[in-house]
Amino acid sequence: MAYSYDPQNIFAKILRGEIPCKSVLETEHCLAFEDIAPQAPNHVLVIPRGPYVCYDHFAAEASDAEVVDFTRTIGKICAMLGVEPGNGGGGYRLIANSGEAAVQEVPHLHVHVLAGRPLGRMLERA
Ligand code: 5GP
């Protein structure tokens, strides 16, 4: 697998504190913060601190500790937002755009946590 990580991408700059973000949760291996252009009443981005371009890159190369922390952080965000369907919440959607077909804009792995309104079907028909 050949991924080249660009350390000048905007999320790398957020991780280094070079540009601000509205932080929601910080963990040893992850940062969660509000999307600058929210697509729903709740729109949080969860990113690993490590230099991973997209999901398959992370899945292949991250340590077990990073993978566990990332997964648990996403779950904690759902709990913080109060959107867990098993806990009386209205539900949520996770999106990890990866690469060209998915129109990934920022080349640092991020999972969008979207909630707070009806989110419609998974994809529009092309
Ligand atoms: P993508 O299309 O790569 O999956 O999504 C990138 C997301 O990053 C978009 O939803 C966009 O609004 C968000 N974004 C881009 N630049 C910034 C920024 O500087 N700060 C924050 N908080 N979000 C950003």
Coordinates of C-alpha atoms and ligand atoms in Angstrom, one line a residue:
M1 CA 0.0 0.0 0.0
A2 CA 1.5 3.3 -1.0
Y3 CA 0.1 6.3 0.8
S4 CA 2.0 9.6 1.0
Y5 CA 0.8 11.8 3.9
D6 CA 0.8 15.6 3.4
P7 CA 1.7 17.2 6.7
Q8 CA 0.5 20.5 5.5
N9 CA -3.2 19.4 5.2
I10 CA -5.6 21.4 7.3
F11 CA -6.3 18.7 9.9
A12 CA -2.6 18.3 10.5
K13 CA -2.4 22.0 11.2
I14 CA -5.3 21.7 13.6
L15 CA -3.6 18.8 15.4
R16 CA -0.4 21.0 15.7
G17 CA -2.5 23.9 17.1
E18 CA -1.5 26.1 14.1
I19 CA -5.2 26.8 13.4
P20 CA -8.0 26.8 15.8
C21 CA -10.9 24.3 16.1
K22 CA -13.9 23.9 18.3
S23 CA -12.7 20.9 20.2
V24 CA -15.4 18.4 21.5
L25 CA -13.2 15.7 22.9
E26 CA -9.4 15.0 23.1
T27 CA -8.0 11.5 23.8
E28 CA -4.5 10.0 23.7
H29 CA -4.8 9.1 20.0
C30 CA -7.7 11.2 18.7
L31 CA -9.3 14.6 18.4
A32 CA -13.0 15.3 17.9
F33 CA -14.1 18.8 16.8
E34 CA -17.0 20.6 15.2
D35 CA -17.1 20.7 11.4
I36 CA -16.6 24.3 10.2
A37 CA -19.5 24.0 7.7
P38 CA -22.0 21.7 9.5
Q39 CA -24.4 19.7 7.3
A40 CA -26.7 18.8 10.2
P41 CA -27.4 20.2 13.7
N42 CA -24.8 17.9 15.0
H43 CA -21.7 17.5 12.8
V44 CA -18.5 16.4 14.6
L45 CA -15.3 15.2 12.9
V46 CA -13.2 12.5 14.7
I47 CA -9.6 12.2 13.6
P48 CA -6.7 10.1 14.7
R49 CA -3.6 12.1 15.8
G50 CA -1.4 9.8 13.6
P51 CA -0.6 10.5 9.9
Y52 CA -3.2 8.4 8.2
V53 CA -4.7 9.5 4.8
C54 CA -7.9 7.5 4.8
Y55 CA -9.7 4.6 6.5
D56 CA -7.9 1.7 4.8
H57 CA -4.6 3.3 5.5
F58 CA -5.5 3.5 9.1
A59 CA -6.9 0.0 9.3
A60 CA -3.7 -1.4 7.8
E61 CA -1.1 0.6 9.7
A62 CA -2.5 2.0 12.9
S63 CA -1.6 0.2 16.2
D64 CA -4.3 -1.7 18.1
A65 CA -4.4 1.1 20.7
E66 CA -5.0 3.7 18.0
V67 CA -7.8 1.6 16.4
V68 CA -9.5 1.0 19.8
D69 CA -9.2 4.6 20.8
F70 CA -10.6 5.8 17.5
T71 CA -13.6 3.5 17.7
R72 CA -14.3 4.3 21.3
T73 CA -14.0 8.0 20.7
I74 CA -16.6 7.9 18.0
G75 CA -18.9 6.0 20.4
K76 CA -18.3 8.6 23.1
I77 CA -19.2 11.4 20.7
C78 CA -22.5 9.7 20.0
A79 CA -23.1 9.5 23.7
M80 CA -22.1 13.1 24.3
L81 CA -24.5 14.2 21.5
G82 CA -27.3 12.0 23.0
V83 CA -28.0 10.4 19.7
E84 CA -27.5 6.7 20.5
P85 CA -30.7 5.0 19.2
G86 CA -30.4 2.4 21.9
N87 CA -30.4 5.1 24.6
G88 CA -33.4 7.1 23.5
G89 CA -31.6 9.2 20.9
G90 CA -32.7 9.8 17.3
G91 CA -29.8 8.1 15.6
Y92 CA -26.8 9.3 13.6
R93 CA -24.7 8.6 10.5
L94 CA -21.0 8.0 10.2
I95 CA -19.2 8.9 7.0
A96 CA -15.5 8.4 6.1
N97 CA -15.0 9.8 2.6
S98 CA -11.9 8.2 1.2
G99 CA -10.3 9.1 -2.1
E100 CA -11.6 10.6 -5.4
A101 CA -14.9 8.7 -5.8
A102 CA -16.0 9.8 -2.3
V103 CA -14.8 13.4 -2.9
Q104 CA -12.4 13.4 0.1
E105 CA -11.3 17.0 0.5
V106 CA -8.9 16.7 3.4
P107 CA -6.3 14.0 3.1
H108 CA -6.3 13.1 6.8
L109 CA -8.6 10.3 8.0
H110 CA -11.8 11.7 9.5
V111 CA -15.1 10.3 10.4
H112 CA -18.1 12.6 10.1
V113 CA -20.7 12.1 12.9
L114 CA -23.9 13.5 11.7
A115 CA -27.2 13.8 13.6
G116 CA -29.9 16.0 14.8
R117 CA -32.3 15.9 11.8
P118 CA -33.7 13.2 9.5
L119 CA -30.7 12.3 7.3
G120 CA -32.5 10.7 4.4
R121 CA -31.4 7.6 2.5
M122 CA -27.8 6.7 2.5
L123 CA -26.9 7.9 -1.0
E124 CA -28.6 10.0 -3.7
R125 CA -29.0 8.0 -7.0
A126 CA -26.5 9.2 -9.6
Ligands
5GP1 P1 -14.4 15.5 3.4 O1 -15.1 16.0 2.1 O2 -12.9 15.5 3.2 O3 -14.9 14.2 3.9 O4 -14.8 16.5 4.5 C1 -13.9 17.5 5.0 C2 -14.7 18.3 6.0 O5 -13.8 19.1 6.7 C3 -15.8 19.2 5.4 O6 -17.0 18.8 6.0 C4 -15.4 20.6 5.8 O7 -16.5 21.4 6.2 C5 -14.4 20.4 7.0 N1 -13.4 21.3 7.1 C6 -12.6 21.8 6.2 N2 -11.7 22.7 6.7 C7 -12.0 22.8 8.0 C8 -11.4 23.6 9.0 O8 -10.5 24.4 8.9 N3 -11.9 23.4 10.3 C9 -13.0 22.6 10.5 N4 -13.4 22.5 11.8 N5 -13.5 21.8 9.5 C10 -13.0 21.9 8.3

